[in-house]
């Protein structure tokens, strides 16, 4: 798991605790499916959206380009947005 390098020590520890399932709630349920968290690291996280195109970079490990798409859900009359990986 990567946590933004700008997170304070308290924020880092809270996120790690939550993603280990130590604080209960939905994340604790998901942890049961995932198992052990192997690595928790600080990294530079960059994200931008320009003209409906997104770019995300996490350290030197992850890089993705995203495209904004419109999705209409059957249960809603309004349009929501989602990103799809390019």
PDB file of N, CA and C in Angstrom:
ATOM      1  N   UNK A   1       0.847  -1.151   0.000  1.00  0.00           N
ATOM      2  CA  UNK A   1       0.000   0.000   0.000  1.00  0.00           C
ATOM      3  C   UNK A   1       0.903   1.227   0.000  1.00  0.00           C
ATOM      4  N   UNK A   2       0.524   2.208  -0.789  1.00  0.00           N
ATOM      5  CA  UNK A   2       1.276   3.459  -0.847  1.00  0.00           C
ATOM      6  C   UNK A   2       0.470   4.566  -0.173  1.00  0.00           C
ATOM      7  N   UNK A   3       1.152   5.358   0.632  1.00  0.00           N
ATOM      8  CA  UNK A   3       0.546   6.498   1.313  1.00  0.00           C
ATOM      9  C   UNK A   3       1.345   7.724   0.911  1.00  0.00           C
ATOM     10  N   UNK A   4       0.625   8.799   0.606  1.00  0.00           N
ATOM     11  CA  UNK A   4       1.274  10.029   0.145  1.00  0.00           C
ATOM     12  C   UNK A   4       2.364  10.469   1.115  1.00  0.00           C
ATOM     13  N   UNK A   5       3.483  10.852   0.550  1.00  0.00           N
ATOM     14  CA  UNK A   5       4.625  11.265   1.372  1.00  0.00           C
ATOM     15  C   UNK A   5       4.327  12.497   2.221  1.00  0.00           C
ATOM     16  N   UNK A   6       3.288  13.246   1.888  1.00  0.00           N
ATOM     17  CA  UNK A   6       2.940  14.439   2.656  1.00  0.00           C
ATOM     18  C   UNK A   6       2.061  14.136   3.865  1.00  0.00           C
ATOM     19  N   UNK A   7       1.645  12.886   4.024  1.00  0.00           N
ATOM     20  CA  UNK A   7       0.828  12.518   5.188  1.00  0.00           C
ATOM     21  C   UNK A   7       1.663  12.663   6.454  1.00  0.00           C
ATOM     22  N   UNK A   8       1.037  13.194   7.497  1.00  0.00           N
ATOM     23  CA  UNK A   8       1.735  13.297   8.783  1.00  0.00           C
ATOM     24  C   UNK A   8       1.925  11.893   9.358  1.00  0.00           C
ATOM     25  N   UNK A   9       2.721  11.781  10.392  1.00  0.00           N
ATOM     26  CA  UNK A   9       2.930  10.482  11.032  1.00  0.00           C
ATOM     27  C   UNK A   9       1.602   9.929  11.567  1.00  0.00           C
ATOM     28  N   UNK A  10       0.778  10.817  12.137  1.00  0.00           N
ATOM     29  CA  UNK A  10      -0.526  10.396  12.665  1.00  0.00           C
ATOM     30  C   UNK A  10      -1.435   9.907  11.538  1.00  0.00           C
ATOM     31  N   UNK A  11      -1.444  10.604  10.410  1.00  0.00           N
ATOM     32  CA  UNK A  11      -2.252  10.186   9.266  1.00  0.00           C
ATOM     33  C   UNK A  11      -1.767   8.848   8.714  1.00  0.00           C
ATOM     34  N   UNK A  12      -0.455   8.709   8.587  1.00  0.00           N
ATOM     35  CA  UNK A  12       0.130   7.459   8.099  1.00  0.00           C
ATOM     36  C   UNK A  12      -0.287   6.297   8.997  1.00  0.00           C
ATOM     37  N   UNK A  13      -0.120   6.475  10.297  1.00  0.00           N
ATOM     38  CA  UNK A  13      -0.452   5.410  11.243  1.00  0.00           C
ATOM     39  C   UNK A  13      -1.940   5.093  11.230  1.00  0.00           C
ATOM     40  N   UNK A  14      -2.794   6.110  11.093  1.00  0.00           N
ATOM     41  CA  UNK A  14      -4.244   5.882  11.045  1.00  0.00           C
ATOM     42  C   UNK A  14      -4.629   5.095   9.794  1.00  0.00           C
ATOM     43  N   UNK A  15      -4.051   5.436   8.650  1.00  0.00           N
ATOM     44  CA  UNK A  15      -4.347   4.712   7.412  1.00  0.00           C
ATOM     45  C   UNK A  15      -3.865   3.265   7.482  1.00  0.00           C
ATOM     46  N   UNK A  16      -2.680   3.060   8.011  1.00  0.00           N
ATOM     47  CA  UNK A  16      -2.149   1.701   8.150  1.00  0.00           C
ATOM     48  C   UNK A  16      -3.062   0.893   9.066  1.00  0.00           C
ATOM     49  N   UNK A  17      -3.444   1.476  10.200  1.00  0.00           N
ATOM     50  CA  UNK A  17      -4.320   0.790  11.150  1.00  0.00           C
ATOM     51  C   UNK A  17      -5.662   0.439  10.517  1.00  0.00           C
ATOM     52  N   UNK A  18      -6.248   1.387   9.796  1.00  0.00           N
ATOM     53  CA  UNK A  18      -7.544   1.152   9.150  1.00  0.00           C
ATOM     54  C   UNK A  18      -7.443   0.050   8.101  1.00  0.00           C
ATOM     55  N   UNK A  19      -6.371   0.058   7.311  1.00  0.00           N
ATOM     56  CA  UNK A  19      -6.226  -0.939   6.249  1.00  0.00           C
ATOM     57  C   UNK A  19      -5.748  -2.293   6.764  1.00  0.00           C
ATOM     58  N   UNK A  20      -5.363  -2.359   8.016  1.00  0.00           N
ATOM     59  CA  UNK A  20      -5.089  -3.656   8.662  1.00  0.00           C
ATOM     60  C   UNK A  20      -6.365  -4.221   9.291  1.00  0.00           C
ATOM     61  N   UNK A  21      -7.437  -3.412   9.279  1.00  0.00           N
ATOM     62  CA  UNK A  21      -8.702  -3.846   9.847  1.00  0.00           C
ATOM     63  C   UNK A  21      -8.822  -3.597  11.333  1.00  0.00           C
ATOM     64  N   UNK A  22      -7.893  -2.847  11.911  1.00  0.00           N
ATOM     65  CA  UNK A  22      -7.852  -2.624  13.350  1.00  0.00           C
ATOM     66  C   UNK A  22      -8.918  -1.651  13.857  1.00  0.00           C
ATOM     67  N   UNK A  23      -9.566  -0.932  12.948  1.00  0.00           N
ATOM     68  CA  UNK A  23     -10.557   0.070  13.356  1.00  0.00           C
ATOM     69  C   UNK A  23     -11.991  -0.363  13.046  1.00  0.00           C
ATOM     70  N   UNK A  24     -12.162  -1.608  12.627  1.00  0.00           N
ATOM     71  CA  UNK A  24     -13.492  -2.124  12.342  1.00  0.00           C
ATOM     72  C   UNK A  24     -14.058  -1.548  11.054  1.00  0.00           C
ATOM     73  N   UNK A  25     -15.351  -1.717  10.871  1.00  0.00           N
ATOM     74  CA  UNK A  25     -16.036  -1.175   9.710  1.00  0.00           C
ATOM     75  C   UNK A  25     -15.780  -1.969   8.442  1.00  0.00           C
ATOM     76  N   UNK A  26     -16.165  -1.392   7.292  1.00  0.00           N
ATOM     77  CA  UNK A  26     -16.043  -2.095   6.009  1.00  0.00           C
ATOM     78  C   UNK A  26     -14.615  -2.528   5.667  1.00  0.00           C
ATOM     79  N   UNK A  27     -13.629  -1.718   6.025  1.00  0.00           N
ATOM     80  CA  UNK A  27     -12.245  -2.105   5.714  1.00  0.00           C
ATOM     81  C   UNK A  27     -11.845  -3.367   6.468  1.00  0.00           C
ATOM     82  N   UNK A  28     -12.334  -3.527   7.685  1.00  0.00           N
ATOM     83  CA  UNK A  28     -12.024  -4.743   8.452  1.00  0.00           C
ATOM     84  C   UNK A  28     -12.600  -5.969   7.749  1.00  0.00           C
ATOM     85  N   UNK A  29     -13.768  -5.820   7.137  1.00  0.00           N
ATOM     86  CA  UNK A  29     -14.365  -6.923   6.390  1.00  0.00           C
ATOM     87  C   UNK A  29     -13.549  -7.256   5.144  1.00  0.00           C
ATOM     88  N   UNK A  30     -13.065  -6.226   4.457  1.00  0.00           N
ATOM     89  CA  UNK A  30     -12.267  -6.434   3.244  1.00  0.00           C
ATOM     90  C   UNK A  30     -10.935  -7.098   3.576  1.00  0.00           C
ATOM     91  N   UNK A  31     -10.349  -6.710   4.710  1.00  0.00           N
ATOM     92  CA  UNK A  31      -9.062  -7.288   5.122  1.00  0.00           C
ATOM     93  C   UNK A  31      -9.170  -8.803   5.237  1.00  0.00           C
ATOM     94  N   UNK A  32     -10.311  -9.298   5.681  1.00  0.00           N
ATOM     95  CA  UNK A  32     -10.509 -10.742   5.798  1.00  0.00           C
ATOM     96  C   UNK A  32     -10.376 -11.423   4.433  1.00  0.00           C
ATOM     97  N   UNK A  33     -10.771 -10.731   3.374  1.00  0.00           N
ATOM     98  CA  UNK A  33     -10.666 -11.290   2.025  1.00  0.00           C
ATOM     99  C   UNK A  33      -9.257 -11.170   1.460  1.00  0.00           C
ATOM    100  N   UNK A  34      -8.574 -10.083   1.815  1.00  0.00           N
ATOM    101  CA  UNK A  34      -7.251  -9.802   1.260  1.00  0.00           C
ATOM    102  C   UNK A  34      -6.160 -10.573   1.979  1.00  0.00           C
ATOM    103  N   UNK A  35      -6.239 -10.620   3.284  1.00  0.00           N
ATOM    104  CA  UNK A  35      -5.190 -11.278   4.064  1.00  0.00           C
ATOM    105  C   UNK A  35      -4.166 -10.272   4.555  1.00  0.00           C
ATOM    106  N   UNK A  36      -2.930 -10.679   4.584  1.00  0.00           N
ATOM    107  CA  UNK A  36      -1.854  -9.856   5.153  1.00  0.00           C
ATOM    108  C   UNK A  36      -1.461  -8.702   4.233  1.00  0.00           C
ATOM    109  N   UNK A  37      -1.279  -7.536   4.835  1.00  0.00           N
ATOM    110  CA  UNK A  37      -0.761  -6.374   4.116  1.00  0.00           C
ATOM    111  C   UNK A  37       0.760  -6.523   4.103  1.00  0.00           C
ATOM    112  N   UNK A  38       1.332  -6.717   2.931  1.00  0.00           N
ATOM    113  CA  UNK A  38       2.745  -7.044   2.814  1.00  0.00           C
ATOM    114  C   UNK A  38       3.638  -5.823   3.003  1.00  0.00           C
ATOM    115  N   UNK A  39       3.225  -4.688   2.441  1.00  0.00           N
ATOM    116  CA  UNK A  39       4.094  -3.515   2.478  1.00  0.00           C
ATOM    117  C   UNK A  39       3.278  -2.235   2.570  1.00  0.00           C
ATOM    118  N   UNK A  40       3.734  -1.317   3.391  1.00  0.00           N
ATOM    119  CA  UNK A  40       3.128   0.006   3.501  1.00  0.00           C
ATOM    120  C   UNK A  40       4.251   1.018   3.370  1.00  0.00           C
ATOM    121  N   UNK A  41       4.184   1.810   2.309  1.00  0.00           N
ATOM    122  CA  UNK A  41       5.284   2.717   2.013  1.00  0.00           C
ATOM    123  C   UNK A  41       4.788   4.120   1.708  1.00  0.00           C
ATOM    124  N   UNK A  42       5.630   5.082   2.009  1.00  0.00           N
ATOM    125  CA  UNK A  42       5.356   6.467   1.594  1.00  0.00           C
ATOM    126  C   UNK A  42       5.848   6.634   0.166  1.00  0.00           C
ATOM    127  N   UNK A  43       5.103   7.420  -0.608  1.00  0.00           N
ATOM    128  CA  UNK A  43       5.509   7.670  -1.995  1.00  0.00           C
ATOM    129  C   UNK A  43       4.939   9.004  -2.449  1.00  0.00           C
ATOM    130  N   UNK A  44       5.575   9.574  -3.462  1.00  0.00           N
ATOM    131  CA  UNK A  44       5.033  10.766  -4.103  1.00  0.00           C
ATOM    132  C   UNK A  44       3.829  10.309  -4.918  1.00  0.00           C
ATOM    133  N   UNK A  45       2.666  10.926  -4.676  1.00  0.00           N
ATOM    134  CA  UNK A  45       1.464  10.590  -5.434  1.00  0.00           C
ATOM    135  C   UNK A  45       1.044  11.830  -6.205  1.00  0.00           C
ATOM    136  N   UNK A  46       1.013  11.700  -7.526  1.00  0.00           N
ATOM    137  CA  UNK A  46       0.633  12.807  -8.403  1.00  0.00           C
ATOM    138  C   UNK A  46      -0.642  12.432  -9.140  1.00  0.00           C
ATOM    139  N   UNK A  47      -1.548  13.400  -9.290  1.00  0.00           N
ATOM    140  CA  UNK A  47      -2.806  13.141  -9.984  1.00  0.00           C
ATOM    141  C   UNK A  47      -3.250  14.432 -10.645  1.00  0.00           C
ATOM    142  N   UNK A  48      -3.646  14.347 -11.900  1.00  0.00           N
ATOM    143  CA  UNK A  48      -4.148  15.530 -12.595  1.00  0.00           C
ATOM    144  C   UNK A  48      -5.219  15.128 -13.593  1.00  0.00           C
ATOM    145  N   UNK A  49      -6.138  16.063 -13.856  1.00  0.00           N
ATOM    146  CA  UNK A  49      -7.167  15.866 -14.876  1.00  0.00           C
ATOM    147  C   UNK A  49      -7.198  17.117 -15.734  1.00  0.00           C
ATOM    148  N   UNK A  50      -7.035  16.949 -17.028  1.00  0.00           N
ATOM    149  CA  UNK A  50      -7.070  18.055 -17.969  1.00  0.00           C
ATOM    150  C   UNK A  50      -7.950  17.635 -19.145  1.00  0.00           C
ATOM    151  N   UNK A  51      -8.990  18.407 -19.397  1.00  0.00           N
ATOM    152  CA  UNK A  51      -9.902  18.138 -20.517  1.00  0.00           C
ATOM    153  C   UNK A  51     -10.427  16.695 -20.512  1.00  0.00           C
ATOM    154  N   UNK A  52     -10.798  16.213 -19.332  1.00  0.00           N
ATOM    155  CA  UNK A  52     -11.368  14.875 -19.226  1.00  0.00           C
ATOM    156  C   UNK A  52     -10.367  13.739 -19.262  1.00  0.00           C
ATOM    157  N   UNK A  53      -9.094  14.046 -19.357  1.00  0.00           N
ATOM    158  CA  UNK A  53      -8.050  13.020 -19.350  1.00  0.00           C
ATOM    159  C   UNK A  53      -7.295  13.102 -18.035  1.00  0.00           C
ATOM    160  N   UNK A  54      -7.149  11.965 -17.380  1.00  0.00           N
ATOM    161  CA  UNK A  54      -6.461  11.942 -16.102  1.00  0.00           C
ATOM    162  C   UNK A  54      -5.114  11.263 -16.201  1.00  0.00           C
ATOM    163  N   UNK A  55      -4.248  11.619 -15.276  1.00  0.00           N
ATOM    164  CA  UNK A  55      -2.931  11.000 -15.186  1.00  0.00           C
ATOM    165  C   UNK A  55      -2.643  10.779 -13.714  1.00  0.00           C
ATOM    166  N   UNK A  56      -2.177   9.578 -13.386  1.00  0.00           N
ATOM    167  CA  UNK A  56      -1.850   9.251 -12.009  1.00  0.00           C
ATOM    168  C   UNK A  56      -0.472   8.609 -11.980  1.00  0.00           C
ATOM    169  N   UNK A  57       0.315   9.012 -11.005  1.00  0.00           N
ATOM    170  CA  UNK A  57       1.630   8.417 -10.839  1.00  0.00           C
ATOM    171  C   UNK A  57       1.881   8.237  -9.348  1.00  0.00           C
ATOM    172  N   UNK A  58       2.330   7.039  -8.984  1.00  0.00           N
ATOM    173  CA  UNK A  58       2.642   6.727  -7.594  1.00  0.00           C
ATOM    174  C   UNK A  58       4.095   6.292  -7.546  1.00  0.00           C
ATOM    175  N   UNK A  59       4.925   7.185  -7.005  1.00  0.00           N
ATOM    176  CA  UNK A  59       6.353   6.901  -6.955  1.00  0.00           C
ATOM    177  C   UNK A  59       6.892   6.560  -8.325  1.00  0.00           C
ATOM    178  N   UNK A  60       7.781   5.602  -8.361  1.00  0.00           N
ATOM    179  CA  UNK A  60       8.338   5.133  -9.639  1.00  0.00           C
ATOM    180  C   UNK A  60       7.730   3.782 -10.026  1.00  0.00           C
ATOM    181  N   UNK A  61       6.672   3.376  -9.308  1.00  0.00           N
ATOM    182  CA  UNK A  61       6.111   2.041  -9.484  1.00  0.00           C
ATOM    183  C   UNK A  61       4.870   2.000 -10.357  1.00  0.00           C
ATOM    184  N   UNK A  62       3.962   2.961 -10.167  1.00  0.00           N
ATOM    185  CA  UNK A  62       2.668   2.927 -10.844  1.00  0.00           C
ATOM    186  C   UNK A  62       2.487   4.190 -11.667  1.00  0.00           C
ATOM    187  N   UNK A  63       2.028   4.023 -12.897  1.00  0.00           N
ATOM    188  CA  UNK A  63       1.691   5.156 -13.748  1.00  0.00           C
ATOM    189  C   UNK A  63       0.505   4.752 -14.618  1.00  0.00           C
ATOM    190  N   UNK A  64      -0.499   5.605 -14.684  1.00  0.00           N
ATOM    191  CA  UNK A  64      -1.686   5.282 -15.478  1.00  0.00           C
ATOM    192  C   UNK A  64      -2.255   6.539 -16.104  1.00  0.00           C
ATOM    193  N   UNK A  65      -2.823   6.375 -17.278  1.00  0.00           N
ATOM    194  CA  UNK A  65      -3.589   7.435 -17.922  1.00  0.00           C
ATOM    195  C   UNK A  65      -5.047   7.019 -17.856  1.00  0.00           C
ATOM    196  N   UNK A  66      -5.921   7.966 -17.575  1.00  0.00           N
ATOM    197  CA  UNK A  66      -7.334   7.684 -17.385  1.00  0.00           C
ATOM    198  C   UNK A  66      -8.161   8.568 -18.290  1.00  0.00           C
ATOM    199  N   UNK A  67      -9.301   8.042 -18.708  1.00  0.00           N
ATOM    200  CA  UNK A  67     -10.195   8.804 -19.555  1.00  0.00           C
ATOM    201  C   UNK A  67     -11.549   8.911 -18.874  1.00  0.00           C
ATOM    202  N   UNK A  68     -12.091  10.106 -18.812  1.00  0.00           N
ATOM    203  CA  UNK A  68     -13.381  10.349 -18.193  1.00  0.00           C
ATOM    204  C   UNK A  68     -14.486   9.811 -19.092  1.00  0.00           C
ATOM    205  N   UNK A  69     -15.372   9.009 -18.515  1.00  0.00           N
ATOM    206  CA  UNK A  69     -16.513   8.504 -19.275  1.00  0.00           C
ATOM    207  C   UNK A  69     -17.788   8.779 -18.482  1.00  0.00           C
ATOM    208  N   UNK A  70     -18.890   8.943 -19.173  1.00  0.00           N
ATOM    209  CA  UNK A  70     -20.179   9.173 -18.516  1.00  0.00           C
ATOM    210  C   UNK A  70     -20.888   7.836 -18.349  1.00  0.00           C
ATOM    211  N   UNK A  71     -21.452   7.638 -17.171  1.00  0.00           N
ATOM    212  CA  UNK A  71     -22.163   6.405 -16.870  1.00  0.00           C
ATOM    213  C   UNK A  71     -23.526   6.767 -16.320  1.00  0.00           C
ATOM    214  N   UNK A  72     -24.564   6.177 -16.870  1.00  0.00           N
ATOM    215  CA  UNK A  72     -25.897   6.419 -16.341  1.00  0.00           C
ATOM    216  C   UNK A  72     -26.347   5.162 -15.608  1.00  0.00           C
ATOM    217  N   UNK A  73     -26.648   5.319 -14.350  1.00  0.00           N
ATOM    218  CA  UNK A  73     -27.110   4.194 -13.550  1.00  0.00           C
ATOM    219  C   UNK A  73     -28.618   4.099 -13.650  1.00  0.00           C
ATOM    220  N   UNK A  74     -29.116   2.874 -13.708  1.00  0.00           N
ATOM    221  CA  UNK A  74     -30.548   2.655 -13.844  1.00  0.00           C
ATOM    222  C   UNK A  74     -31.337   3.239 -12.686  1.00  0.00           C
ATOM    223  N   UNK A  75     -30.742   3.247 -11.501  1.00  0.00           N
ATOM    224  CA  UNK A  75     -31.466   3.717 -10.331  1.00  0.00           C
ATOM    225  C   UNK A  75     -31.418   5.241 -10.172  1.00  0.00           C
ATOM    226  N   UNK A  76     -30.688   5.919 -11.036  1.00  0.00           N
ATOM    227  CA  UNK A  76     -30.548   7.370 -10.925  1.00  0.00           C
ATOM    228  C   UNK A  76     -30.870   8.022 -12.259  1.00  0.00           C
ATOM    229  N   UNK A  77     -31.404   9.211 -12.179  1.00  0.00           N
ATOM    230  CA  UNK A  77     -31.685   9.953 -13.412  1.00  0.00           C
ATOM    231  C   UNK A  77     -30.515  10.838 -13.825  1.00  0.00           C
ATOM    232  N   UNK A  78     -29.668  11.181 -12.864  1.00  0.00           N
ATOM    233  CA  UNK A  78     -28.532  12.043 -13.199  1.00  0.00           C
ATOM    234  C   UNK A  78     -27.348  11.208 -13.677  1.00  0.00           C
ATOM    235  N   UNK A  79     -26.435  11.851 -14.346  1.00  0.00           N
ATOM    236  CA  UNK A  79     -25.245  11.179 -14.871  1.00  0.00           C
ATOM    237  C   UNK A  79     -24.137  11.263 -13.849  1.00  0.00           C
ATOM    238  N   UNK A  80     -23.414  10.192 -13.694  1.00  0.00           N
ATOM    239  CA  UNK A  80     -22.237  10.225 -12.846  1.00  0.00           C
ATOM    240  C   UNK A  80     -21.023  10.000 -13.733  1.00  0.00           C
ATOM    241  N   UNK A  81     -19.869  10.207 -13.173  1.00  0.00           N
ATOM    242  CA  UNK A  81     -18.662  10.043 -13.977  1.00  0.00           C
ATOM    243  C   UNK A  81     -17.795   8.927 -13.385  1.00  0.00           C
ATOM    244  N   UNK A  82     -17.012   8.354 -14.224  1.00  0.00           N
ATOM    245  CA  UNK A  82     -16.090   7.303 -13.802  1.00  0.00           C
ATOM    246  C   UNK A  82     -14.842   7.422 -14.663  1.00  0.00           C
ATOM    247  N   UNK A  83     -13.757   6.858 -14.195  1.00  0.00           N
ATOM    248  CA  UNK A  83     -12.539   6.841 -14.971  1.00  0.00           C
ATOM    249  C   UNK A  83     -12.276   5.419 -15.442  1.00  0.00           C
ATOM    250  N   UNK A  84     -11.828   5.306 -16.659  1.00  0.00           N
ATOM    251  CA  UNK A  84     -11.414   4.003 -17.161  1.00  0.00           C
ATOM    252  C   UNK A  84      -9.934   4.097 -17.510  1.00  0.00           C
ATOM    253  N   UNK A  85      -9.244   3.006 -17.319  1.00  0.00           N
ATOM    254  CA  UNK A  85      -7.811   2.986 -17.598  1.00  0.00           C
ATOM    255  C   UNK A  85      -7.615   2.923 -19.106  1.00  0.00           C
ATOM    256  N   UNK A  86      -6.695   3.722 -19.616  1.00  0.00           N
ATOM    257  CA  UNK A  86      -6.392   3.719 -21.047  1.00  0.00           C
ATOM    258  C   UNK A  86      -5.349   2.699 -21.365  1.00  0.00           C
TER     259      UNK A  86
END
